[in-house]
XYZ file of C-alpha atoms in Angstrom:
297
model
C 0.000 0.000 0.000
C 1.656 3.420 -1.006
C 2.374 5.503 2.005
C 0.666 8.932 2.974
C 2.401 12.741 2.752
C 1.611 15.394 4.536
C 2.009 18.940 3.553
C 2.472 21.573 6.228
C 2.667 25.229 4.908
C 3.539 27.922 7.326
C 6.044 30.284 7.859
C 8.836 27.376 7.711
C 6.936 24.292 5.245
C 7.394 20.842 6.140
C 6.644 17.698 3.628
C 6.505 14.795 6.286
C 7.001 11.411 4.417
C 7.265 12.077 0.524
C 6.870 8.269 -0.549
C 8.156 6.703 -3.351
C 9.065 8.732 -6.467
C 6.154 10.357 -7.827
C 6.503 12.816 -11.203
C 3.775 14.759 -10.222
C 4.657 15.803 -6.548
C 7.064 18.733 -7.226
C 4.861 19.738 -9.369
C 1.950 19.651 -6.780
C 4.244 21.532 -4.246
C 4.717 24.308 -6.995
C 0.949 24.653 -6.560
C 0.774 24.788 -3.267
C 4.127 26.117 -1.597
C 4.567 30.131 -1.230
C 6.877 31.351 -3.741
C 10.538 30.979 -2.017
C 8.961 29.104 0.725
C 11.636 27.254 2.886
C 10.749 23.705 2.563
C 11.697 20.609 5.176
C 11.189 17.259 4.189
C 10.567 15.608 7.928
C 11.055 11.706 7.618
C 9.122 9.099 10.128
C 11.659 6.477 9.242
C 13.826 4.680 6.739
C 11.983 2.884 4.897
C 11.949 3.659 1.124
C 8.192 3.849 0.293
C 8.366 6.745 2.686
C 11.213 8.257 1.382
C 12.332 7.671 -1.947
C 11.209 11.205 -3.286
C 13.511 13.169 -0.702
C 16.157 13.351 -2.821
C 14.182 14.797 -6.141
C 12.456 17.236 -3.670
C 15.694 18.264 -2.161
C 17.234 18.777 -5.803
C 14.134 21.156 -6.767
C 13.578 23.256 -3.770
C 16.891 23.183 -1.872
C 14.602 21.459 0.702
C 16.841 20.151 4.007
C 15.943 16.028 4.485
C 15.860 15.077 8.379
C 15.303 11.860 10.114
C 16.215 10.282 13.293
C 20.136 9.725 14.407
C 19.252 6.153 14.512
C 18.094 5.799 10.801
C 20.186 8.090 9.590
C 21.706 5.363 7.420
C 18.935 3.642 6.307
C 18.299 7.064 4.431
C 22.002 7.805 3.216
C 22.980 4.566 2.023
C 19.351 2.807 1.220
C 17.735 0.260 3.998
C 17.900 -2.935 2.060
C 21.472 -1.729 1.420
C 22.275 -1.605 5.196
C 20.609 -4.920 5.783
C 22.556 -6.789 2.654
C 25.931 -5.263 4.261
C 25.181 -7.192 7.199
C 24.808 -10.909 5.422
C 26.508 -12.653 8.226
C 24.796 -11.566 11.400
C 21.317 -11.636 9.772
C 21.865 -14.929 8.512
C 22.621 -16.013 12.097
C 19.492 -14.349 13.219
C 17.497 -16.070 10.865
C 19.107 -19.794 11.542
C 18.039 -18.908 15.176
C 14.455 -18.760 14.215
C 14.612 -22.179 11.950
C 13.490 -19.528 8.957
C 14.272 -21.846 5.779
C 13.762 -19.648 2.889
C 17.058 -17.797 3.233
C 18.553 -17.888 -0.147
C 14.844 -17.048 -1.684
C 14.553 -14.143 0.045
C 17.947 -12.563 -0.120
C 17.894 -12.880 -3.714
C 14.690 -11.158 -3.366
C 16.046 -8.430 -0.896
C 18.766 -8.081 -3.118
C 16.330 -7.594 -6.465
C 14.030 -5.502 -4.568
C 17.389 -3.218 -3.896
C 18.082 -3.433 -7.777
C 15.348 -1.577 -8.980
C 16.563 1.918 -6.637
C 18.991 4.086 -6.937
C 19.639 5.864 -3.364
C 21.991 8.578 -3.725
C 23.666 9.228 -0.606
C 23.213 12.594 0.178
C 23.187 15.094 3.183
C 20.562 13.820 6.006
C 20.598 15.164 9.298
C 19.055 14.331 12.442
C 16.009 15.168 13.567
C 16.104 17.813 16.159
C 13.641 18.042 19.716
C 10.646 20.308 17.695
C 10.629 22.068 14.647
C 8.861 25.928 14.431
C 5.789 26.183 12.315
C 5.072 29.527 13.264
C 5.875 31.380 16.599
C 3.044 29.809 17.935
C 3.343 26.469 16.855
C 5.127 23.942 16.499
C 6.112 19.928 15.932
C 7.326 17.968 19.054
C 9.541 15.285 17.383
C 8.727 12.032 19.267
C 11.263 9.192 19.543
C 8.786 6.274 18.583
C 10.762 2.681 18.104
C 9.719 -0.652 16.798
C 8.754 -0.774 13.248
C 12.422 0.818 13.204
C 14.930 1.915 15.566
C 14.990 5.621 14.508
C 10.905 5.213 13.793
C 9.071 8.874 15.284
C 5.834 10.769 15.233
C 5.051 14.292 14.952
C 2.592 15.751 17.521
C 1.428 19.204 16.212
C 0.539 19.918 19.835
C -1.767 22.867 19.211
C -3.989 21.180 17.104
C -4.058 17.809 18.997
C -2.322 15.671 15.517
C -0.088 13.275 15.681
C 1.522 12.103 12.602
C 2.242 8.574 13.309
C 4.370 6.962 10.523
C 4.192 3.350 10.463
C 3.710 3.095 14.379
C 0.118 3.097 14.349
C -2.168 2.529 11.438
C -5.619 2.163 10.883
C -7.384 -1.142 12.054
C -7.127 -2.992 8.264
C -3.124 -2.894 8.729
C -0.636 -4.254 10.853
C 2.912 -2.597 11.913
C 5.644 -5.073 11.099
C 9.095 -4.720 13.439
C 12.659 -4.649 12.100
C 14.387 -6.478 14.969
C 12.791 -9.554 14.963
C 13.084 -9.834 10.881
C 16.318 -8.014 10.879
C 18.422 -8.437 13.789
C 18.016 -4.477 14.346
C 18.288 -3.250 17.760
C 15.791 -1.146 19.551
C 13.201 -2.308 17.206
C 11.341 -5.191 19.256
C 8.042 -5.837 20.524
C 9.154 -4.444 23.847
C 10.294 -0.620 21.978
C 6.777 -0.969 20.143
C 4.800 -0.989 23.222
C 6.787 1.653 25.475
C 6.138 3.885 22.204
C 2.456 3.056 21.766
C 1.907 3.546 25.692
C 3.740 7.373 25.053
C 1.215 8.228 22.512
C -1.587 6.615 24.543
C -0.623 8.880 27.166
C -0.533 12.320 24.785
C -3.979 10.685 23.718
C -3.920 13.457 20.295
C -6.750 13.907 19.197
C -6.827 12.911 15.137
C -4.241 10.077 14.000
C -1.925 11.112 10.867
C -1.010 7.943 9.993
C 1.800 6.492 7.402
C -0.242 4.154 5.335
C -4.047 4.749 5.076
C -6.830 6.838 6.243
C -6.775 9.053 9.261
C -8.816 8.237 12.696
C -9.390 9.930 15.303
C -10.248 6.793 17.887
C -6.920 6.274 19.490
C -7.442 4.400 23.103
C -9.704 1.874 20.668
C -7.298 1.212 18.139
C -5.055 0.525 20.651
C -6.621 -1.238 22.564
C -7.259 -3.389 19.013
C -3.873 -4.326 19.018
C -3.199 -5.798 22.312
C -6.421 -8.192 21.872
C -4.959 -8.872 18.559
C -1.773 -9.749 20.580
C -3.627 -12.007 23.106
C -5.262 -13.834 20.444
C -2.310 -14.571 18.632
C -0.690 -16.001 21.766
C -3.051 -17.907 22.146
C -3.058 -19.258 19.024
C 0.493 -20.177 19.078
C 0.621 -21.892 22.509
C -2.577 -24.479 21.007
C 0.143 -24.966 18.389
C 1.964 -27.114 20.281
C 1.533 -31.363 20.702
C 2.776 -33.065 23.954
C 6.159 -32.490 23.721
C 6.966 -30.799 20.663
C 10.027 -28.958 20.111
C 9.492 -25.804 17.188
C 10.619 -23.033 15.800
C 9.524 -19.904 14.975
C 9.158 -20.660 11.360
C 7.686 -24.163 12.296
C 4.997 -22.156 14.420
C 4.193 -19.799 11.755
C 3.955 -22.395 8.426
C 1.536 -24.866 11.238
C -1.071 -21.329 11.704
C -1.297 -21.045 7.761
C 0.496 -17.979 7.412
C 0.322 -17.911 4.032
C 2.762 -15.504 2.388
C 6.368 -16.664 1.284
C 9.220 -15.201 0.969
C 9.812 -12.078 2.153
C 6.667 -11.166 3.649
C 6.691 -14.442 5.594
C 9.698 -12.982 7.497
C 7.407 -10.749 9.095
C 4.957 -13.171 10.595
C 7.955 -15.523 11.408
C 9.400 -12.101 12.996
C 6.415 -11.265 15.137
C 5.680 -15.109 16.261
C 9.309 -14.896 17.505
C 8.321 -11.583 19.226
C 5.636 -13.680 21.200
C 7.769 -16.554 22.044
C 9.840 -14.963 24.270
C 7.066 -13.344 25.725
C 5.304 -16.618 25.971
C 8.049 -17.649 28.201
C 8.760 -14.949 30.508
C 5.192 -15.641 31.342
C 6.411 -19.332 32.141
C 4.367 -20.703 29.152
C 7.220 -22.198 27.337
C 10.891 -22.928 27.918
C 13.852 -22.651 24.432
C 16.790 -24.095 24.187
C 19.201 -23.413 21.571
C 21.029 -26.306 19.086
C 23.313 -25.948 16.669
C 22.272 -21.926 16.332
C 18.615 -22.780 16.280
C 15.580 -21.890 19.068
C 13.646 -24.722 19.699
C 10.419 -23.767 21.454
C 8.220 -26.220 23.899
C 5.401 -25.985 26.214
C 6.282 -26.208 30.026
């Protein structure tokens, strides 16, 4: 699904999240920016379908890129660049969760990386807020899970919160980089510290980076830790007498049907719930020759 941009014109504009390259957007901003307008292109995280276009924006209108220190790299040198340069290590993170479609899906990492071209180019950090006017302005909000540098942007006067790919709309699902990737601070444990900051700021309308706004915040929440208890659930009646499995093992006997690449992300979040499962005294692992074997206490 392509991701949403936001357009903030003020005294200082900011384009939060540009997407993937798009040959009408500078042509939109034309439209819509004052004439010498001093444009900011603010960045949730480093994914490319959220910020591919930076570059050809930054070319046209001089426009400064910023994301978080953390994922500054993912920006300068491409993401699926910065995971292939780590072959080794996420290799070994995979074996550990008994994922056996390695080869498949690096070639297809590595094809996916192919068809971009990421011009490393100047991208600084994010700093605490940014002015929108002397009256307003963005709190940045450090936000990990879906990435280590992932934030949001509460426009505190007006109660928004522009959420990237930390909370979306009920039909979608945020995916974490550590458990697929091996990247730190992106876990199931930095996803809920980060959802339980925004519950607290409780904004009142929900930017989000993939599909429609919504405004229902405590609900949609709330959504995702039933969704999290059923899922448990789910995995634990898994399990025979006995039975020793993996994370993979787990997620090809609940019919997760993708393959491939997107299978790495249910294989991910299963993994997520393991350990879980066990600091709750549910299951015990052991590790053999590299891999996590999984059983029921």
């Amino acid at each position: 699904m392509p991701s949403s941009s936001y357009l903030i014109v003020g005294e200082k504009s900011f384009l939060i999240d540009p997407g993937y390259k798009n040959e009408s957007l500078p042509l939109v901003l034309k439209e819509l920016l004052p004439s010498g307008a001093e444009l900011q292109i603010l960045l949730t995280h480093g994914h490319i379908d959220h910020y591919e276009s930076s570059f050809e924006i930054k070319r046209t209108f001089g426009a400064t890129i910023y994301v978080h220190q953390r994922d500054v790299k993912k920006v300068s040198i491409g993401a699926l660049r910065e995971v292939l340069s780590r072959k080794e290590e996420v290799q070994s993170h995979w074996r550990s969760l008994g994922f056996m479609e390695f080869e498949e899906v690096w070639r297809e990492l590595g094809t996916i990386q192919a068809l971009y071209v990421d011009p490393i180019d100047e991208v600084l950090p994010l700093p605490p807020s940014l002015k929108i006017s002397e009256s307003e302005e963005l709190r940045v909000i450090h936000t990990p899970g879906h990435t280590s540098g992932s934030v949001s942007f509460l426009w505190s006067k007006r109660s928004v919160l522009f959420s990237g790919d930390l909370l979306l709309p009920s039909d979608q699902e945020t995916w974490l980089s550590g458990p697929c990737f091996g990247e730190e601070d992106a876990f199931l444990e930095d996803y809920e510290r980060s959802l339980k900051k925004i519950a607290n700021i409780s904004p009142e309308l929900i930017l989000p980076g993939h599909g429609e706004p919504f405004s229902n915040v405590t609900e949609r929440i709330s959504e995702i830790y039933l969704k999290k208890k059923k899922r448990k659930k789910e995995i634990l009646n898994a399990f025979e007498k006995n039975e020793k499995l993996t994370a993979y093992s787990i997620s090809l006997r609940l019919g997760d049907k993708p393959k491939g690449y997107p299978r790495l992300f249910h294989v991910g979040m299963i993994f997520e719930l393991l350990k879980e499962l066990e600091k709750e005294n549910f299951l015990k692992s052991e590790i053999r020759d590299g891999v996590i074997l999984w059983r029921k206490v």
